[in-house]
Amino acid sequence: MLINVSHAFIFTQSFRRENELPAPDHFSRYTETASITKVNIEKARNLKISNPLFMTYYFRSKLALENPVQLAFLLANENIESVYNDDFDKIIDPNIGIFNTLISANSDIPQIAPEALQTNFPFRINYKEIPEFADFPANSQNNYLEATTGKIVLSRKVKKQLVGVYIVQSNTFSSTEEILIENTNDYEFLYIVPFLPKIQQTEIAVAGRVNFTLEY
């Protein structure tokens, strides 16, 4: 099967430093938003991605970043989305361009609908005003790995196959080289997720689109 894939990606992160607000709100905190999209690969054992084109049409950062925003390609099954059923409130945008659904702590997020040609807004998750540390003012227990949109990529608690990570910050990338993938665990979906591995302590926004041909 030959499929033309076109998906938008969006990532934002903001940070408020400790003591920017008076007590009792003087703890550091962050807000993070990212799109999460997926393509049905029907458990195909061998996949080929050709003519990849990554176009970043918006990038803004107040400070230089220690780590650039990256775009992960990973294979997984539907239940990988349960990684977001955590101890934190979050808001989602269910493909309509508006954050209008509150998901309470320890509640399930809705399943993300797979699509090849994305013409609407992508599914987005927002962690808002999360304390950087769970034990302020000791500041020894960082919340980020548990309350980050990128934990679908970073977490070791979920079963997945990471097949590619690409820098998508302020540039356009294309290649004529084919990307060959062996789906050794018969995963059902290809997920596309922008992420950062840590808090950058600044304001960041990245938006773009990725196009490629998928054959299986």
Coordinates of C-alpha atoms in Angstrom, one line a residue:
M1 CA 0.0 0.0 0.0
L2 CA 1.2 3.5 -0.9
I3 CA 0.1 6.4 1.3
N4 CA 0.8 10.1 1.0
V5 CA 1.2 11.4 4.6
S6 CA 0.9 15.1 5.5
H7 CA 0.7 16.1 9.2
A8 CA 1.0 19.4 11.1
F9 CA 3.1 19.6 14.3
I10 CA 3.0 22.2 17.0
F11 CA 5.0 22.6 20.2
T12 CA 5.1 25.4 22.8
Q13 CA 6.7 25.7 26.2
S14 CA 6.7 28.6 28.7
F15 CA 8.4 29.0 32.1
R16 CA 7.9 31.2 35.2
R17 CA 10.9 31.4 37.4
E18 CA 10.9 31.0 41.2
N19 CA 9.9 34.3 43.1
E20 CA 8.4 36.0 40.0
L21 CA 5.2 36.0 42.0
P22 CA 4.7 36.7 45.7
A23 CA 4.2 33.9 48.2
P24 CA 2.5 31.5 48.3
D25 CA 2.7 31.4 44.5
H26 CA 6.5 31.9 44.3
F27 CA 7.4 28.4 43.1
S28 CA 8.7 27.9 39.5
R29 CA 6.2 26.5 37.0
Y30 CA 5.8 25.7 33.3
T31 CA 3.2 25.2 30.7
E32 CA 3.7 22.9 27.7
T33 CA 1.6 22.1 24.6
A34 CA 2.2 19.6 21.8
S35 CA 0.4 18.0 18.9
I36 CA 0.2 14.2 18.8
T37 CA -0.8 12.6 15.5
K38 CA -0.7 9.1 14.1
V39 CA -1.1 7.0 11.0
N40 CA -2.6 3.5 10.7
I41 CA 0.1 1.1 9.4
E42 CA -2.1 -2.1 9.8
K43 CA 0.6 -4.0 11.7
A44 CA 2.7 -4.1 8.5
R45 CA 6.1 -5.8 9.1
N46 CA 8.1 -3.7 6.7
L47 CA 7.7 0.1 6.1
K48 CA 9.4 2.5 3.8
I49 CA 9.3 6.3 4.1
S50 CA 10.4 8.2 1.1
N51 CA 10.7 11.9 0.0
P52 CA 10.5 13.2 3.6
L53 CA 10.0 17.0 3.8
F54 CA 10.0 18.8 7.2
M55 CA 8.9 22.4 6.9
T56 CA 9.0 24.7 10.0
Y57 CA 7.0 27.8 9.2
Y58 CA 7.2 29.4 12.7
F59 CA 9.8 29.4 15.4
R60 CA 10.2 31.8 18.3
S61 CA 12.4 31.6 21.4
K62 CA 13.3 34.4 23.8
L63 CA 16.6 32.7 24.8
A64 CA 19.0 30.3 23.1
L65 CA 17.9 26.7 23.7
E66 CA 20.1 24.1 25.4
N67 CA 18.2 21.4 23.5
P68 CA 16.4 22.0 20.1
V69 CA 12.8 21.0 19.6
Q70 CA 12.7 17.6 18.0
L71 CA 10.1 15.5 16.1
A72 CA 9.9 11.8 17.0
F73 CA 8.6 9.0 14.8
L74 CA 7.6 6.0 16.8
L75 CA 5.7 2.8 16.3
A76 CA 3.2 1.7 19.0
N77 CA -0.3 0.4 19.7
E78 CA -3.4 2.3 20.6
N79 CA -3.0 1.9 24.3
I80 CA 0.2 3.9 24.4
E81 CA -2.0 7.0 24.8
S82 CA -2.7 5.8 28.3
V83 CA 0.7 7.3 29.3
Y84 CA -1.2 10.6 29.7
N85 CA -3.6 9.2 32.3
D86 CA -1.5 10.6 35.1
D87 CA -1.8 12.6 38.3
F88 CA -2.0 15.9 36.6
D89 CA -4.9 17.9 35.1
K90 CA -4.6 18.7 31.5
I91 CA -6.5 20.3 28.7
I92 CA -7.0 18.9 25.2
D93 CA -7.8 20.2 21.8
P94 CA -9.7 17.4 20.0
N95 CA -8.8 18.4 16.5
I96 CA -10.8 21.6 16.4
G97 CA -8.2 24.3 17.1
I98 CA -9.6 25.1 20.6
F99 CA -8.6 23.8 24.0
N100 CA -12.1 23.1 25.3
T101 CA -11.9 19.8 27.2
L102 CA -10.5 19.4 30.7
I103 CA -9.1 16.0 31.5
S104 CA -8.9 15.6 35.3
A105 CA -6.0 13.9 37.0
N106 CA -6.1 10.1 36.6
S107 CA -8.8 10.3 34.0
D108 CA -8.5 8.8 30.5
I109 CA -7.8 11.0 27.5
P110 CA -9.9 10.2 24.3
Q111 CA -8.2 8.1 21.7
I112 CA -6.5 10.0 18.9
A113 CA -8.0 9.3 15.5
P114 CA -5.5 8.1 12.9
E115 CA -5.3 9.9 9.6
A116 CA -2.9 10.1 6.6
L117 CA -3.8 13.5 5.1
Q118 CA -4.5 15.9 7.9
T119 CA -6.7 18.8 6.8
N120 CA -8.0 19.8 10.2
F121 CA -6.2 20.9 13.3
P122 CA -4.0 18.2 15.0
F123 CA -4.9 16.7 18.4
R124 CA -3.1 18.7 21.1
I125 CA -2.4 18.2 24.8
N126 CA -1.7 21.1 27.2
Y127 CA -0.2 20.8 30.7
K128 CA -0.9 24.2 32.2
E129 CA 0.9 25.9 35.2
I130 CA 2.6 22.7 36.4
P131 CA 5.0 23.2 39.4
E132 CA 8.5 22.5 38.3
F133 CA 9.1 20.5 41.5
A134 CA 6.8 18.3 43.5
D135 CA 8.5 19.2 46.8
F136 CA 9.0 23.0 46.7
P137 CA 11.1 24.5 48.3
A138 CA 13.4 21.5 48.6
N139 CA 13.3 21.2 44.8
S140 CA 14.6 17.7 44.6
Q141 CA 11.6 16.0 42.8
N142 CA 11.2 17.2 39.2
N143 CA 7.7 16.9 37.8
Y144 CA 8.7 17.2 34.2
L145 CA 9.1 13.6 33.1
E146 CA 5.7 12.8 34.5
A147 CA 3.9 15.9 33.3
T148 CA 5.3 16.5 29.8
T149 CA 3.7 16.1 26.4
G150 CA 6.8 14.3 25.3
K151 CA 6.6 11.4 27.7
I152 CA 5.0 9.3 25.0
V153 CA 8.6 9.4 23.6
L154 CA 10.6 9.7 26.8
S155 CA 8.8 7.3 29.2
R156 CA 10.2 3.8 29.7
K157 CA 6.8 2.7 31.1
V158 CA 5.2 2.2 27.7
K159 CA 6.0 -0.3 24.9
K160 CA 7.1 1.4 21.7
Q161 CA 9.7 1.4 18.9
L162 CA 11.4 4.7 18.3
V163 CA 12.3 4.8 14.6
G164 CA 13.5 8.4 14.0
V165 CA 14.2 11.8 15.7
Y166 CA 14.6 15.0 13.7
I167 CA 15.4 18.5 14.6
V168 CA 12.5 20.8 13.4
Q169 CA 13.7 24.1 14.8
S170 CA 13.7 27.0 12.3
N171 CA 14.7 25.1 9.2
T172 CA 13.4 23.1 6.3
F173 CA 14.7 19.6 5.8
S174 CA 14.3 17.2 2.8
S175 CA 16.0 14.0 1.7
T176 CA 16.0 11.7 -1.2
E177 CA 17.2 8.8 1.0
E178 CA 14.6 6.2 1.9
I179 CA 14.0 5.3 5.5
L180 CA 13.4 1.6 6.0
I181 CA 11.7 0.4 9.1
E182 CA 11.1 -3.2 10.3
N183 CA 8.1 -3.4 12.5
T184 CA 9.3 -6.3 14.6
N185 CA 6.5 -6.1 17.2
D186 CA 3.5 -5.8 14.8
Y187 CA 2.6 -2.3 16.0
E188 CA -0.5 -0.8 14.7
F189 CA 0.3 2.9 14.3
L190 CA 3.1 5.3 13.4
Y191 CA 3.0 8.3 15.9
I192 CA 4.5 11.7 15.1
V193 CA 5.3 13.8 18.3
P194 CA 7.3 17.0 18.8
F195 CA 9.1 17.1 22.2
L196 CA 11.8 18.5 24.4
P197 CA 13.8 16.3 26.8
K198 CA 13.8 19.0 29.6
I199 CA 12.5 22.4 30.6
Q200 CA 14.2 25.2 28.8
Q201 CA 13.3 28.1 31.2
T202 CA 12.2 30.4 28.4
E203 CA 9.3 31.0 25.9
I204 CA 9.3 28.6 22.9
A205 CA 6.9 28.1 20.0
V206 CA 7.4 25.9 16.9
A207 CA 5.0 25.0 14.2
G208 CA 5.4 23.2 10.9
R209 CA 4.4 20.4 8.7
V210 CA 5.9 17.1 7.7
N211 CA 5.1 15.3 4.4
F212 CA 6.3 11.9 3.1
T213 CA 5.3 8.9 1.2
L214 CA 4.6 5.7 3.3
E215 CA 4.8 2.3 1.7
Y216 CA 4.0 -1.0 3.3

